[in-house]
XYZ file of C-alpha atoms in Angstrom:
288
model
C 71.530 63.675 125.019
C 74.620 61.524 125.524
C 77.545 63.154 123.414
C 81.401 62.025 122.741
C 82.944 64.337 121.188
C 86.361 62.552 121.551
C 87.644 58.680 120.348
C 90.088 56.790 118.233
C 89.785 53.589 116.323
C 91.733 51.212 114.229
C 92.384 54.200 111.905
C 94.859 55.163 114.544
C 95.900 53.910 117.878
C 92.387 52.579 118.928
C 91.296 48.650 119.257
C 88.094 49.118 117.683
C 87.568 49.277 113.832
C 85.015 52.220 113.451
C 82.347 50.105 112.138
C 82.749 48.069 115.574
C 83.155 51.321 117.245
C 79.775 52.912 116.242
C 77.906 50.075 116.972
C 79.590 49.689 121.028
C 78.546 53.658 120.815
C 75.021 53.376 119.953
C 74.672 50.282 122.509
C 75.713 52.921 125.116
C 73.086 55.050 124.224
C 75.193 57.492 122.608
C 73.508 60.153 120.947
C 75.947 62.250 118.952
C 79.226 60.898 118.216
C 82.753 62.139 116.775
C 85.456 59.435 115.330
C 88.603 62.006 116.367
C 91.589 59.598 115.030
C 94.951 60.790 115.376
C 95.941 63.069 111.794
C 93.844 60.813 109.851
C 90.234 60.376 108.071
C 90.751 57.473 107.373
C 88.293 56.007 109.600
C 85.464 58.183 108.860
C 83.745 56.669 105.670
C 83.136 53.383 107.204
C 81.947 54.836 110.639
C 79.789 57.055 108.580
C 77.812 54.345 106.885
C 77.538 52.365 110.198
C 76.135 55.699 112.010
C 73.745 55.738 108.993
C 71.955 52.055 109.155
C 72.054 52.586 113.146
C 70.828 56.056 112.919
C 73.335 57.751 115.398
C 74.346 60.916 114.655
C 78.158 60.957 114.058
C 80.239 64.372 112.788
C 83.392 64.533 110.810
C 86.484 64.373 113.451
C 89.892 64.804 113.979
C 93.079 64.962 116.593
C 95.711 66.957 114.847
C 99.285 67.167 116.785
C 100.778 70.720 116.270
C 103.914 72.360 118.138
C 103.675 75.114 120.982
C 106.669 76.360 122.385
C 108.418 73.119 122.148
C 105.536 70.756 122.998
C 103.452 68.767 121.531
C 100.080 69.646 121.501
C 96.560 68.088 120.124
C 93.829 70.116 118.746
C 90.532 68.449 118.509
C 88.642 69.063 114.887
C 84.826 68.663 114.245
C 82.553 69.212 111.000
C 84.843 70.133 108.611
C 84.852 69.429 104.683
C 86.528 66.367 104.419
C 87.881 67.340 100.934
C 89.216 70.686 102.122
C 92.766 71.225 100.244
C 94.239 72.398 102.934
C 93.287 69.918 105.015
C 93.984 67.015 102.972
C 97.362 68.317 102.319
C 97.991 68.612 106.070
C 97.314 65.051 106.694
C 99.489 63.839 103.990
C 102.617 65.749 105.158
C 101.298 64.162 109.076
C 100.912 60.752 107.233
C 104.577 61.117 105.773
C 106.154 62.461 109.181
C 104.367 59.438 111.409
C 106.049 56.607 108.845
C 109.353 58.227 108.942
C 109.051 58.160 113.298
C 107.902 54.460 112.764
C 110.913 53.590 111.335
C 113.280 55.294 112.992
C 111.529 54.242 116.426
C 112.563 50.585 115.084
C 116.020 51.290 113.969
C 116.652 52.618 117.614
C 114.777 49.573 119.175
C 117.525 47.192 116.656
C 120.327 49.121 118.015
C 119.633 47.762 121.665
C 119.122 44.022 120.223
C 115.042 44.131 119.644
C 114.967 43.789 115.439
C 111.961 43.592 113.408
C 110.182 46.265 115.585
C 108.359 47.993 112.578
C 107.111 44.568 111.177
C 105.950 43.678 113.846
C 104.222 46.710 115.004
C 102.685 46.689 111.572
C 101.342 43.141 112.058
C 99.750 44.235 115.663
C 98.454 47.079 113.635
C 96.831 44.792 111.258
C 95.490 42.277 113.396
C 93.410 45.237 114.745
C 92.076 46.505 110.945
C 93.067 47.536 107.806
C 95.339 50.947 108.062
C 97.386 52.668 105.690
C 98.851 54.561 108.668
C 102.010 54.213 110.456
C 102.144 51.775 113.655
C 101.861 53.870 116.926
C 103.680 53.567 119.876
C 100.929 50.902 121.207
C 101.257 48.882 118.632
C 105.330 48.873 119.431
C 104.376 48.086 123.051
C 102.383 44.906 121.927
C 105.017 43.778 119.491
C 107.762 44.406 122.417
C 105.572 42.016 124.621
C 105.038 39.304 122.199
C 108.921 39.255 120.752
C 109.570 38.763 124.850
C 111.502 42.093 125.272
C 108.813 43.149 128.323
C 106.934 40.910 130.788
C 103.604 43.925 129.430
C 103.021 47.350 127.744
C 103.333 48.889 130.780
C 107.185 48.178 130.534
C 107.421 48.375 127.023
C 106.961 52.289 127.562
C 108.886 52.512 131.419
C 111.406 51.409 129.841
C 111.216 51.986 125.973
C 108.798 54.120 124.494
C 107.681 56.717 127.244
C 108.384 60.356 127.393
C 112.070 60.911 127.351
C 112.888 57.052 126.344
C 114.563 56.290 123.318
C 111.124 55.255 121.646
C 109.662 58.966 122.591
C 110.862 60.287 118.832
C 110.033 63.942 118.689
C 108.220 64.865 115.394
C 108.771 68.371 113.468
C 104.756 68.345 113.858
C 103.127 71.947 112.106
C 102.442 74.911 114.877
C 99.859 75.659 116.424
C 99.090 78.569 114.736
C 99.110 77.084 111.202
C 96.882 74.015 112.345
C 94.088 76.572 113.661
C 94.419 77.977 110.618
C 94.027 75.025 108.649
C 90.889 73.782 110.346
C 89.309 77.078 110.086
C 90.436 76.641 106.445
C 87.947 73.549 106.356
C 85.000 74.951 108.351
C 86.209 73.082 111.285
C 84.924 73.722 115.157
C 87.621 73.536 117.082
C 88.730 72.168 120.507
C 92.377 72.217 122.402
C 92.472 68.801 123.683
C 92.985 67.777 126.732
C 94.445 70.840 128.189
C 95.657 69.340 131.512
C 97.463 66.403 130.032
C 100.462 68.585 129.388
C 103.126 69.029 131.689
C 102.366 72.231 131.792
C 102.703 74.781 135.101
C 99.222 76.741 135.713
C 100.882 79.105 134.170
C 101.972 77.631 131.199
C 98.942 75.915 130.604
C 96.847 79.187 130.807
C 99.769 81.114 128.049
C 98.701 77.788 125.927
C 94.814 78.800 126.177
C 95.467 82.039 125.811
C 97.499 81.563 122.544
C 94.773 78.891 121.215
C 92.446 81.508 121.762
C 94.403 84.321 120.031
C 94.886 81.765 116.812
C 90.727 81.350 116.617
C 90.474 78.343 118.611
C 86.990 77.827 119.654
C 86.370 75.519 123.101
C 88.405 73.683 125.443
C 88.001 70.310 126.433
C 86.810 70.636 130.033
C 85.745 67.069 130.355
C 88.160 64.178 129.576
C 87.075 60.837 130.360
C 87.795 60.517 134.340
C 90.433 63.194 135.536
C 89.882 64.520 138.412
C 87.019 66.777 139.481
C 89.867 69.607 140.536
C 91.103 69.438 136.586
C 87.687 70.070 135.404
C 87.182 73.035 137.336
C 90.502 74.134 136.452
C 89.589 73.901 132.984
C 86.202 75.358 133.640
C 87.847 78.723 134.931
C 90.093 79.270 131.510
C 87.011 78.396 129.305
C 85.180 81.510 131.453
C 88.270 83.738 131.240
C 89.124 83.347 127.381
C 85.184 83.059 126.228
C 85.471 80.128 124.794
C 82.697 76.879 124.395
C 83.534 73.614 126.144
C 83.536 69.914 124.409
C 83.432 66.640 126.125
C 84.760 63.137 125.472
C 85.957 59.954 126.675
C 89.411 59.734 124.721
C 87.984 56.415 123.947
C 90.685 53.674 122.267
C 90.129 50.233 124.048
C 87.403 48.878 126.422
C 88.053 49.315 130.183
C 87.041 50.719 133.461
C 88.278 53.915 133.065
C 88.049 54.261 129.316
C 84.957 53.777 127.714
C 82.251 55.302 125.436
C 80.485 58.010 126.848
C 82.181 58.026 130.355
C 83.312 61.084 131.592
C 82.765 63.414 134.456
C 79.951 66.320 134.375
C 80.547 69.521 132.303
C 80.022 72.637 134.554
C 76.023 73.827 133.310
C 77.702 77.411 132.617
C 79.486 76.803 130.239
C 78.638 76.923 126.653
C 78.827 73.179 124.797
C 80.787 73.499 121.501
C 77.867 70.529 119.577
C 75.090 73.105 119.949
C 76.861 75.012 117.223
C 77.328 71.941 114.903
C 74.512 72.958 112.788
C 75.883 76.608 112.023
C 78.999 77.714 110.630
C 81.860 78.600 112.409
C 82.699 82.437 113.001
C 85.489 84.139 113.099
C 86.069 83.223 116.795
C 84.318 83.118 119.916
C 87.649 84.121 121.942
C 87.772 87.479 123.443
């Protein structure tokens, strides 16, 4: 069975709408699908009825940023109650914190002679689908092109909106802790996403899995589109050490060579994969 556990859409910082989305999924041959937008649902009731008429099986998803020891970190959601309270509350105080970053993104972007930044991110936005969500940092990329500020994106974040640059707006995102917490709340699997993604020592990244475990975490992400064979094995060895399932995905926002719908490297056949358990309830935690 071909699984992606692991993809954004319009609803967030992807290309595709999720009705467009589903449908490039079940062309692939994708079996089992997640729609894992960034702190939204937005994107779920239309990839849900698109799932249904192509009969692909698609579960409720979700990429939730949380704080750990200073970073930002995304934890990877899957069958939960969409109306859980706590949940739904959660998302609105994300919602609220993601507009006010928008805007103050653009104010910083006037300052240095580039107005209209958050209209025009918006408009990108738009172009793409319908959102009620903020513009990402993408969608301030494209507008940076078009206005003529940077010859591509690539640019638009060396020099603009990359880690560090004045576009790289640090959010006071929930912790870790609480956002475990609040998935359990909704009967929520959950995944740490992309573990290796952080700057993170070996070290470091293993005190991150072990304090994912320790909150009732429930899998890793071992497999993340293409990274290297070395990270997957890397990953492989925490996921043995801390008992906990593995999940795979493409991180899936826009067609490409190295991004696309169901590509990914091979999950290690020892470890446990997190979708068997989809049709059971969570427990308390599979972390030892």
């Amino acid at each position: 069975m071909i699984v992606d556990l692991h993809c954004h859409s319009t609803a967030s910082d992807g290309v595709l709408a999720p009705r467009a989305l589903v449908e490039r999924a079940h062309a692939r041959g994708i079996e089992l699908l997640a729609l894992t937008d960034h702190d939204t649902l937005e994107g779920l009731e239309q990839a849900h009825a698109a799932a249904a008429a192509l009969g692909i099986r698609l579960v409720n998803g979700i990429e939730l940023s949380c704080i750990w020891n200073g970073a930002t970190i995304h934890v990877l959601g899957y069958g939960f109650s969409r109306d859980a309270a706590a949940l739904q509350q959660a998302i609105g105080e994300l919602r609220e914190g993601r507009w006010s970053r928008a805007e103050l993104i653009a104010q910083r972007l006037a300052a240095k002679g580039m107005p209209g930044a958050l209209e025009g991110a918006r408009a990108v936005q738009q172009e793409l689908g319908d959102s009620g969500n903020a513009p990402a940092r993408p969608h301030f990329a494209e507008f940076l092109v078009r206005a003529g500020h940077v010859r591509d994106r690539a640019e638009a974040f060396r020099k603009w909106l990359g880690s560090g640059k004045l576009g790289d707006v640090k959010q006071h995102w929930p912790s870790l802790e609480q956002t475990v917490v609040t998935l359990r709340d909704a009967g929520a699997w959950i995944s740490l996403a992309h573990p290796w993604q952080y700057d993170f020592t070996r070290s470091k990244r293993r005190r991150l899995v072990a304090a994912f475990a320790e909150a009732g975490g429930h899998a890793l992400e071992v497999v993340n589109g293409m990274q290297p064979l070395e990270q997957v094995g890397g990953l492989a060895i925490l996921a043995r050490e801390f008992g906990l399932m593995a999940s795979i995905g493409s991180d899936f926002h826009a067609p490409g060579d190295w991004s696309e719908l169901g590509l990914y490297r091979t999950l290690p056949e020892d470890l446990q994969p997190l979708w068997r358990r989809f049709e059971h309830e969570p427990r308390e935690s599979v972390a030892r």
